[in-house]
Short mmCIF file of C-alpha atoms in Angstrom, two decimals:
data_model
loop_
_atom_site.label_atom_id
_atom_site.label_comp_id
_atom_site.label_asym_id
_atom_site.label_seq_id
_atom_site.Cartn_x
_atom_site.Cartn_y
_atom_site.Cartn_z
CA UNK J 9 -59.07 304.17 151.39
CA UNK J 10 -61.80 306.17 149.76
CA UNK J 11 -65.27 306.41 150.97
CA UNK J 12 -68.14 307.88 148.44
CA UNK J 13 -71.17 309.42 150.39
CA UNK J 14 -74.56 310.07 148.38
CA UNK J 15 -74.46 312.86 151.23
CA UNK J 16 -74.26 314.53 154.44
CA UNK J 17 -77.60 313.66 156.27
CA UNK J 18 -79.25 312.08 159.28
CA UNK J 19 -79.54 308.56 159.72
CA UNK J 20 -77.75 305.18 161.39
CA UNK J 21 -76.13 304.33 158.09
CA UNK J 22 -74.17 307.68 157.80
CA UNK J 23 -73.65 307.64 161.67
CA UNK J 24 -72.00 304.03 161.67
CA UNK J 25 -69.87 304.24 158.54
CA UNK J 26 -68.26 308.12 159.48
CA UNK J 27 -67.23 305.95 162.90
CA UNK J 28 -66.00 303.05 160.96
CA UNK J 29 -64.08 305.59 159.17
CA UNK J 30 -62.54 307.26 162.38
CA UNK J 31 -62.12 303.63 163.85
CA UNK J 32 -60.12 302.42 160.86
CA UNK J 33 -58.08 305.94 160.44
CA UNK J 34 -57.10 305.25 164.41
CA UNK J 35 -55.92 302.04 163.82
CA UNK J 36 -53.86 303.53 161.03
CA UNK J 37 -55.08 303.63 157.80
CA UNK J 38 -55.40 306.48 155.41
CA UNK J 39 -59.06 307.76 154.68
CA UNK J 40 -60.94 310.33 152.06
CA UNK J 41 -64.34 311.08 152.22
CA UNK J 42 -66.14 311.82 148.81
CA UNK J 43 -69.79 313.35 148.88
CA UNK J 44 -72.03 313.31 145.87
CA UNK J 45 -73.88 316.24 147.41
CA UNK J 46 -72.85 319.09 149.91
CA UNK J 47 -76.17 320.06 150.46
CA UNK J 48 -79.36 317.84 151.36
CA UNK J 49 -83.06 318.36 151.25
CA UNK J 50 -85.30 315.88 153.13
CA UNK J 51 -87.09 314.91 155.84
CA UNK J 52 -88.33 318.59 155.51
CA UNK J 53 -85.20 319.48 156.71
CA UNK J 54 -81.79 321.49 154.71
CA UNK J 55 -79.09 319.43 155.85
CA UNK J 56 -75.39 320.93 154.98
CA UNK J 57 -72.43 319.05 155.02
CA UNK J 58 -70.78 321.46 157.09
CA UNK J 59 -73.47 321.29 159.61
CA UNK J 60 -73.25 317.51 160.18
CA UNK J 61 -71.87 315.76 163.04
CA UNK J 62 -70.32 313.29 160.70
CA UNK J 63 -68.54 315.79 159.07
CA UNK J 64 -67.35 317.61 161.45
CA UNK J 65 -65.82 314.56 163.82
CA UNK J 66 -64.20 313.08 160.29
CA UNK J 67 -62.64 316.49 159.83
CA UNK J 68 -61.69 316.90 163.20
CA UNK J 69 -59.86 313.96 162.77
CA UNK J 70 -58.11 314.69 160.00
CA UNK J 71 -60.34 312.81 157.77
CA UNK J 72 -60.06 315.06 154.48
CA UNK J 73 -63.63 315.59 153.49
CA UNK J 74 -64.87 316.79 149.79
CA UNK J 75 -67.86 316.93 147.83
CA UNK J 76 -69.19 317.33 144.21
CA UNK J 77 -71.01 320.33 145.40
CA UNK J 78 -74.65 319.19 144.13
CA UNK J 79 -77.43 319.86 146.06
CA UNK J 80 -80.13 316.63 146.81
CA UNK J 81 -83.87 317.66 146.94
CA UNK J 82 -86.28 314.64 147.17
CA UNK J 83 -88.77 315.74 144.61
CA UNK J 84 -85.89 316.73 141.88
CA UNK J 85 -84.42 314.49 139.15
CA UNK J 86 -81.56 312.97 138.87
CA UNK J 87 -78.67 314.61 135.93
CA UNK J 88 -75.97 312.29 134.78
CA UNK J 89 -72.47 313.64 136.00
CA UNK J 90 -70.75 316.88 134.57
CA UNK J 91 -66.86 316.57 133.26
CA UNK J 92 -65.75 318.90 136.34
CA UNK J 93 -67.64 316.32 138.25
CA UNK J 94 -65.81 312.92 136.56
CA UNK J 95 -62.65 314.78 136.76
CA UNK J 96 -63.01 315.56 140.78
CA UNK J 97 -63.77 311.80 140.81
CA UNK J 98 -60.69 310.46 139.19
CA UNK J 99 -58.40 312.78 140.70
CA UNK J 100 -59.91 310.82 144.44
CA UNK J 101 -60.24 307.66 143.35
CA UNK J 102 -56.70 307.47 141.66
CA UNK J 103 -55.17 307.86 145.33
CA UNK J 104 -56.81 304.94 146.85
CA UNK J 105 -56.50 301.45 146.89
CA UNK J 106 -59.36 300.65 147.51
CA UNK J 107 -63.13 302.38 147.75
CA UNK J 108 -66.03 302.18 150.12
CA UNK J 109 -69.22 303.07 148.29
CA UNK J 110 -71.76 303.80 151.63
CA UNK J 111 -75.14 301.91 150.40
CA UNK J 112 -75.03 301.04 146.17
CA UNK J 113 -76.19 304.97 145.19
CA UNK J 114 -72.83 306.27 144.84
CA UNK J 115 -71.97 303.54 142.59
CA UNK J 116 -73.94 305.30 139.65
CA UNK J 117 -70.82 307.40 140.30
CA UNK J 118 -68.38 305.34 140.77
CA UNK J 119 -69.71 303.15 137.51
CA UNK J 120 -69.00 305.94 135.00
CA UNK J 121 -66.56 304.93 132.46
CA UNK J 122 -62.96 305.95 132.58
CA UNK J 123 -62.66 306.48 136.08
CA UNK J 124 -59.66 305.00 137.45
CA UNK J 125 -60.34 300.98 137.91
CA UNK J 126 -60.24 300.17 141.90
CA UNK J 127 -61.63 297.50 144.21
CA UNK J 128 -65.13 298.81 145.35
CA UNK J 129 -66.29 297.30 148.57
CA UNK J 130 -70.30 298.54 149.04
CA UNK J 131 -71.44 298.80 152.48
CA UNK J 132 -75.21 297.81 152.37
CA UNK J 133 -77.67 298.84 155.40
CA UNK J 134 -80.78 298.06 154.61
CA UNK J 135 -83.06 294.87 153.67
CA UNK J 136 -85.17 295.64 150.83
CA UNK J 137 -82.92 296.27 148.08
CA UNK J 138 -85.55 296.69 145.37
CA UNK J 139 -87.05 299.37 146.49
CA UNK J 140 -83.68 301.02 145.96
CA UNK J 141 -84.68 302.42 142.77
CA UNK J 142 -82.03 302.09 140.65
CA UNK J 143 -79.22 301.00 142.75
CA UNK J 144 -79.78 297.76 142.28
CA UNK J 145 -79.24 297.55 138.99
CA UNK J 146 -76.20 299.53 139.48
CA UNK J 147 -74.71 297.20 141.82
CA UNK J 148 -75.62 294.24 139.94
CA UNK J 149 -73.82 296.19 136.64
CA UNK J 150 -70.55 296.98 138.73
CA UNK J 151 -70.19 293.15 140.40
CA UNK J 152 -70.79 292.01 136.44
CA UNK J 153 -67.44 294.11 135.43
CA UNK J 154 -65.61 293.12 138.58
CA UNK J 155 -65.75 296.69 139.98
CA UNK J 156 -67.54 295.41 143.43
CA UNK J 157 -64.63 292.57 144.87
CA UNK J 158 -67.18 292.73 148.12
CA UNK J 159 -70.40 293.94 150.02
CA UNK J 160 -70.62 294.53 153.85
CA UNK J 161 -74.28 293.22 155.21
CA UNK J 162 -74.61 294.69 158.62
CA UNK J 163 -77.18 292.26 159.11
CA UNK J 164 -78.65 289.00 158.59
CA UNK J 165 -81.87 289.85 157.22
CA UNK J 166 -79.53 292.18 154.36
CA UNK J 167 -77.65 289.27 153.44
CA UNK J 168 -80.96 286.89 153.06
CA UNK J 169 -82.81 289.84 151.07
CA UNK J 170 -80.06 290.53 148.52
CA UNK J 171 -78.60 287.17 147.71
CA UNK J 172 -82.38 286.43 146.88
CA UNK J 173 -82.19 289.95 144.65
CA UNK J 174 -79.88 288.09 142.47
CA UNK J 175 -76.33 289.12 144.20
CA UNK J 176 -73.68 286.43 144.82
CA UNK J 177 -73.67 284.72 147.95
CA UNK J 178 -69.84 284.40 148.02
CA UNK J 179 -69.76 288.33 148.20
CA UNK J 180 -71.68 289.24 150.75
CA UNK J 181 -70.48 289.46 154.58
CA UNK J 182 -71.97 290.18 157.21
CA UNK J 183 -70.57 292.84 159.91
CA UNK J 184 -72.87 293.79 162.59
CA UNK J 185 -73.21 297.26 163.82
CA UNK J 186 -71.24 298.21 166.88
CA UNK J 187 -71.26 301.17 169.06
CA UNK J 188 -68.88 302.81 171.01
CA UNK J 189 -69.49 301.28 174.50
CA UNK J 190 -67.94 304.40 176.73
CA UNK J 191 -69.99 306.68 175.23
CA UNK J 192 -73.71 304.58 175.37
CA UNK J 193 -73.68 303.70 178.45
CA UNK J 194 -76.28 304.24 181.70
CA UNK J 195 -75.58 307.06 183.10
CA UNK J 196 -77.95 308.42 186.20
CA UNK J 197 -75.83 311.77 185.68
CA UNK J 198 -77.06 312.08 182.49
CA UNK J 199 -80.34 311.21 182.91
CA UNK J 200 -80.96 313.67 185.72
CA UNK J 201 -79.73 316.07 183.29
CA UNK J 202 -81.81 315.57 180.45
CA UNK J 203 -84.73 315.61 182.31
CA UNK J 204 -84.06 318.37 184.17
CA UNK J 205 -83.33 320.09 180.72
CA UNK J 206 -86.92 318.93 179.04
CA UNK J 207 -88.74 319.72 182.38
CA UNK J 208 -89.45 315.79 182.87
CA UNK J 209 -89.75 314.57 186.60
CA UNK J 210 -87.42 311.88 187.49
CA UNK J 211 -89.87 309.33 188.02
CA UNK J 212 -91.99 309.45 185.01
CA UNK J 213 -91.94 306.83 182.23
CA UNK J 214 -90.05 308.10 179.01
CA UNK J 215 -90.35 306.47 175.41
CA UNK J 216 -87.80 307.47 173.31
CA UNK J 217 -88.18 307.54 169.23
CA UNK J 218 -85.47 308.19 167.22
CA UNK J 219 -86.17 308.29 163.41
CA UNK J 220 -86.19 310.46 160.82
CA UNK J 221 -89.60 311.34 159.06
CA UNK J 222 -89.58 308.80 156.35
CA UNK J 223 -92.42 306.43 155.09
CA UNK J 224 -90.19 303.45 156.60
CA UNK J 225 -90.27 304.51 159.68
CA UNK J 226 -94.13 304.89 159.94
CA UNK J 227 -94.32 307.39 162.17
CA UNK J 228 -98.22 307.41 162.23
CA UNK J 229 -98.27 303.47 163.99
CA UNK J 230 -95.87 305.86 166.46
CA UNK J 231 -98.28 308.14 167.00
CA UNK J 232 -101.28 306.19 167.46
CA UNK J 233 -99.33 303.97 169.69
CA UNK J 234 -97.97 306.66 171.67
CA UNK J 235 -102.23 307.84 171.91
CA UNK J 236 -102.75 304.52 173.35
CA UNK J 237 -99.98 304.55 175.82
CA UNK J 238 -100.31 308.71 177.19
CA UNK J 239 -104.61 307.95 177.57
CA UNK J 240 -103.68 305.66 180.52
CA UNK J 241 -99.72 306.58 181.84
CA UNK J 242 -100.82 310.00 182.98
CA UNK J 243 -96.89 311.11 183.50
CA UNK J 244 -95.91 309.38 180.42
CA UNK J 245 -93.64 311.28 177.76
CA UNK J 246 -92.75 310.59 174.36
CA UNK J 247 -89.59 311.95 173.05
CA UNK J 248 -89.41 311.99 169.42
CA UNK J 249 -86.00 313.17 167.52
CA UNK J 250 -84.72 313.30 164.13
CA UNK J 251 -84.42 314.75 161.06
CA UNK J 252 -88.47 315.93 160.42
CA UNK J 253 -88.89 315.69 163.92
CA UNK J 254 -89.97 319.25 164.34
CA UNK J 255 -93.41 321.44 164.42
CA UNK J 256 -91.92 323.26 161.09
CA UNK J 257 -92.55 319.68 159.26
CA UNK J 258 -96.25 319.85 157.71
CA UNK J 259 -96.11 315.99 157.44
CA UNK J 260 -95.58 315.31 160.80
CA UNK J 261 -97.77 318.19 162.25
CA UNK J 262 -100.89 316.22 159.95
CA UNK J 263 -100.12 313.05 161.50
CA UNK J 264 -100.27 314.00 164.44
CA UNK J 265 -103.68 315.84 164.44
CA UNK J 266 -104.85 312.59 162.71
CA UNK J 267 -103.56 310.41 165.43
CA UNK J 268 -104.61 313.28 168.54
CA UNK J 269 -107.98 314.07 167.14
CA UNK J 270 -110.59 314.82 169.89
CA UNK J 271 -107.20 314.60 172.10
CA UNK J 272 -104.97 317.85 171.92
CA UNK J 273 -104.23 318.32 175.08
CA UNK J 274 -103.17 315.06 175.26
CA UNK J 275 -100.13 315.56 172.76
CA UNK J 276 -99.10 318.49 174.16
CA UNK J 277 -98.78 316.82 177.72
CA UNK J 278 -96.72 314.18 176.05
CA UNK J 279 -95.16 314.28 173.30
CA UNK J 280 -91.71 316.42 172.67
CA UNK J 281 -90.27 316.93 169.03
CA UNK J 282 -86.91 317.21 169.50
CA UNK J 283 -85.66 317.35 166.21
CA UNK J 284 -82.14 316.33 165.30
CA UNK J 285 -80.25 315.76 168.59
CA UNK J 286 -76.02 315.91 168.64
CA UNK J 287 -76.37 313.83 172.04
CA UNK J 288 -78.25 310.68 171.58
CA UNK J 289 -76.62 308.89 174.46
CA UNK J 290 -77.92 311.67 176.98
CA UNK J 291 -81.11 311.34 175.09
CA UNK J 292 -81.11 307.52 175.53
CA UNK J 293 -79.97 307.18 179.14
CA UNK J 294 -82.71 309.40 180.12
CA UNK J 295 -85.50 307.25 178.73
CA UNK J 296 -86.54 303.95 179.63
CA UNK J 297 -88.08 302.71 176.25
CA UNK J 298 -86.34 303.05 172.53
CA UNK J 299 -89.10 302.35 170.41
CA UNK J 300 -88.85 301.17 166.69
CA UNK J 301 -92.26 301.00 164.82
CA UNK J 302 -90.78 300.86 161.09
CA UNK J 303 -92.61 298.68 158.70
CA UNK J 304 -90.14 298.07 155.80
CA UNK J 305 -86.51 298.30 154.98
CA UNK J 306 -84.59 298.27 158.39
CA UNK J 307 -81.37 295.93 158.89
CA UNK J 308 -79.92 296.08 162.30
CA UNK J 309 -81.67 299.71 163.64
CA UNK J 310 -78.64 301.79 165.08
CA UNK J 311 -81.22 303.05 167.76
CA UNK J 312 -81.93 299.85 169.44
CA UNK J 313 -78.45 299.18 169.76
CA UNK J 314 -77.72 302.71 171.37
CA UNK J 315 -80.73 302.92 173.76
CA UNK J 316 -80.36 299.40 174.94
CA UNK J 317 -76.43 300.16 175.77
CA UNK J 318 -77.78 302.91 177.64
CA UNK J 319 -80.30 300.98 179.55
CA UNK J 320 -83.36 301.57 177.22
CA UNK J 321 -85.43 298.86 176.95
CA UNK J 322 -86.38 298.23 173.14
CA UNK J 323 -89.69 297.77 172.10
CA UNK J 324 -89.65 297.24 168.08
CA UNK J 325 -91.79 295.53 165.15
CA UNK J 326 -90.66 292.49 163.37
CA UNK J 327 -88.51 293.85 160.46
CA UNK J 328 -85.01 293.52 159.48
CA UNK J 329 -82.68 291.77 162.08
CA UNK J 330 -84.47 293.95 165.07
CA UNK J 331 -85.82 290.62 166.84
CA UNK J 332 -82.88 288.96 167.01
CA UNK J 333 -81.31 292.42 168.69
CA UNK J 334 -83.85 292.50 171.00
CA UNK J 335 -84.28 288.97 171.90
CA UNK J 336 -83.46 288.83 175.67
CA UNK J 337 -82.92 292.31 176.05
CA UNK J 338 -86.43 293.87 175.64
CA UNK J 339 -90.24 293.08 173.27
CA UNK J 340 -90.95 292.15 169.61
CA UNK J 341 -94.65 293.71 168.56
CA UNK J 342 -97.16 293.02 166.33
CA UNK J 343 -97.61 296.52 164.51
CA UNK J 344 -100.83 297.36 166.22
CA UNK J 345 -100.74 300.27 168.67
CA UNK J 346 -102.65 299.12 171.20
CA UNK J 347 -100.14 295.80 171.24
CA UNK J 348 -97.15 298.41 171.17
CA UNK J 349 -98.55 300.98 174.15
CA UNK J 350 -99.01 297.77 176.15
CA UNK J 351 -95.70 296.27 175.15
CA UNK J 352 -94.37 299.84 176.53
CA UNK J 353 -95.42 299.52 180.10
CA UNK J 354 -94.44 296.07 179.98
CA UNK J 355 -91.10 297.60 179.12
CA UNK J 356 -90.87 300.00 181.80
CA UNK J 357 -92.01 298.02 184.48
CA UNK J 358 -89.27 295.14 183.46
CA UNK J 359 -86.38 297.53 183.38
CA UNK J 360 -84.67 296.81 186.05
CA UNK J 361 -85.23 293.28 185.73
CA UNK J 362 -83.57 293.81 182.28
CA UNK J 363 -80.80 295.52 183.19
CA UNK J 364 -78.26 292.74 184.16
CA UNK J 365 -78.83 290.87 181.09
CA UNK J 366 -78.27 294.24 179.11
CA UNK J 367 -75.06 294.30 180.80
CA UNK J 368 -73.72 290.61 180.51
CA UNK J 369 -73.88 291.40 176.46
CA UNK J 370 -72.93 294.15 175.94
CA UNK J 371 -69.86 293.00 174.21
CA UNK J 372 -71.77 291.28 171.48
CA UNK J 373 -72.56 295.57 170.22
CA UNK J 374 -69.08 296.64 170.32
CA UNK J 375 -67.80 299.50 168.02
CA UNK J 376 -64.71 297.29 168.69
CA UNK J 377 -65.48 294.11 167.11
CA UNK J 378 -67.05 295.81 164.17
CA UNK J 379 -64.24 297.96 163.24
CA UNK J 380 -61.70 294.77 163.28
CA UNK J 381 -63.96 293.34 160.73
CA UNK J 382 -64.03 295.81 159.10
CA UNK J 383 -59.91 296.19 158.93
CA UNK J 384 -59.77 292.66 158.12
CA UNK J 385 -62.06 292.49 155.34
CA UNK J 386 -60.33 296.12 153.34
CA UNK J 387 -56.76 294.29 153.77
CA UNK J 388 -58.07 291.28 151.76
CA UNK J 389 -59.75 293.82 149.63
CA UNK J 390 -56.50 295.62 149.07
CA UNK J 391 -54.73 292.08 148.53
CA UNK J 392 -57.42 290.99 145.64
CA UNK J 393 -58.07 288.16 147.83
CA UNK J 394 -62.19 288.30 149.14
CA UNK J 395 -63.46 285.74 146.85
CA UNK J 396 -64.09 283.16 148.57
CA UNK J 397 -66.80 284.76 150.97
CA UNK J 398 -65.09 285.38 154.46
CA UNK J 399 -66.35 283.40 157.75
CA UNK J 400 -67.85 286.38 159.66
CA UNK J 401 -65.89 287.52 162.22
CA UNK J 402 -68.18 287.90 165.13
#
């Protein structure tokens, strides 16, 4: 199996795919990893490939990892592909049987003629597929030649959105995201030391928000939420991590004189930027909210699903597949931040009341389930045989 990367950077779709990857090469199979870029620019952060703890636990693995060498910056333009390039391409693709493209934007890659012809299945992640630029179109181009035998919805709400973008219904199947269960878990251990680390007493009430600075994510509702809620929780903290997550990011440091205006002190009490973070369950077990306040383009939010399996209560707006997540386990929220500050207290002071339902289902998330979907689907896929549409396996 190959699987094409448009890159190396932070986010849940990277994250999940790298241990669907490792989950699959455990269970036997043979995998390649093929990066458009080594080098990424975004979130007003440089993100190498090398650097990435994707890369580094494929490669540890024994996962062989390569890339094209470009380097992504947001505000550049887009070249078509050099012969060195094409030629790197065919000499992966020749060796597989069949190809994982991670989200359609590698497939303006893997749609360049006389590349060697295999069965692409495209791993989708996200529920607004035209504003995709032009991936779309490229996926719609490589399921019109027969390239694309499949696509992976890891949620509901992806499915819905791109069968009504135009994209057959008997190729799309849905796969939730899973998590590795061992490792996001509650963990008073961990929690202790966290806090301990940031300088947070044991008692207070912590939000967590784990994003990276992007327009989805709408990190100014955040802010003026988290305004709202540190005005009236005096011990209240509000851990925010990510890639952009930092002072050096001009973006954030504006919103967040916008949101703190008249209340400086107030921000510096309570909220932490933690930028990007190699241990998201310690971050997670030590907080009792995960907090989601993205406005567009979510599917099924890798963060809910990690804070919640570590006891994190989730707190999240209405987009993508998040209320069904958090339906039983924690609060849906009109995007208005006095509605979310209150919904956070609500949160806290329910945790424990939460917790034994968080536990009863905590199957339902497994990293587990997902990867034996996964391994089912890529046999059929190697076998020519995913038309009809598969009954999900979950």
């Amino acid at each position: 199996m190959l699987s094409v990367y448009e890159g190396f950077f932070s986010g849940g779709a990277r994250i999940v795919h790298s241990d669907i990857v490792l989950g699959l090469t455990e269970g036997g199979q043979h995998h390649q990893v093929l990066s458009l870029h080594g080098e990424v620019h975004r979130e007003a952060t440089r993100q190498r490939m090398e650097d990435d703890t994707c890369y580094r636990a494929l490669t540890a693995a024994g996962v062989g990892v390569t890339s094209l060498g470009r380097t992504f910056r947001s505000t550049g333009v887009s070249v078509g592909f050099t012969g060195p390039e094409l030629a790197g391409t065919a000499r992966a693709t020749a060796g597989a049987d069949v190809v994982l493209s991670l989200k359609e934007q590698p497939l303006a890659l893997l749609n360049q003629a006389g590349l060697p012809r295999r069965p692409v299945v495209v791993c989708l992640h996200r529920s607004d597929p035209e504003n995709q630029g032009t991936a779309l179109d490229e996926l719609k181009a490589a399921i019109a030649d027969g390239t694309v035998v499949a696509c992976v919805c890891c949620a509901e709400s992806t499915r819905a959105a791109y069968r009504a973008a135009g994209i057959p219904s008997d190729l799309l199947h849905v796969i939730p995201n899973g998590v590795d269960l061992f490792r996001f878990r509650p963990d008073a251990a961990r929690r202790l030391a966290v806090r301990t680390e940031l300088g947070i007493d044991p008692a207070a009430p912590v939000v967590v928000f784990a994003a990276r600075y992007d327009g989805m994510k709408n990190v100014p509702l955040l802010l003026a939420a988290a305004r709202a809620w540190l005005g009236r929780v005096p011990d209240g903290q509000v851990l925010m991590c990510g890639a952009g997550m930092t002072a050096e990011n001009p973006g954030l440091t504006t919103d967040l004189a916008t949101a703190f205006q008249g209340a400086t002190r107030l921000a510096d009490r309570g909220v932490r930027l933690l930028g990007v973070r190699r241990d998201m369950e310690m971050l997670y077990a030590a907080s009792d909210v995960v907090a989601l306040t993205s406005a567009w383009g979510e599917a099924a939010p890798l963060c809910l699903i990690e804070g919640m399996m570590c006891g994190a209560v989730p707190v999240a707006t209405d987009v993508g597949d998040s209320a069904a997540i958090v339906a039983g386990h924690g609060l849906v929220t009109a995007p208005d931040p006095e509605v979310i500050a209150a919904a956070w207290s609500q949160a806290v002071a329910a945790r424990a009341d939460l917790a034994p339902a968080l536990a009863a289902h905590r199957e339902r998330f497994s990293r587990t389930r997902m990867i034996a979907s996964y391994a089912a689907l890529l046999d059929r896929a190697a076998a020519g045989a995913t038309r009809p549409a598969l009954p999900d396996l979950f």
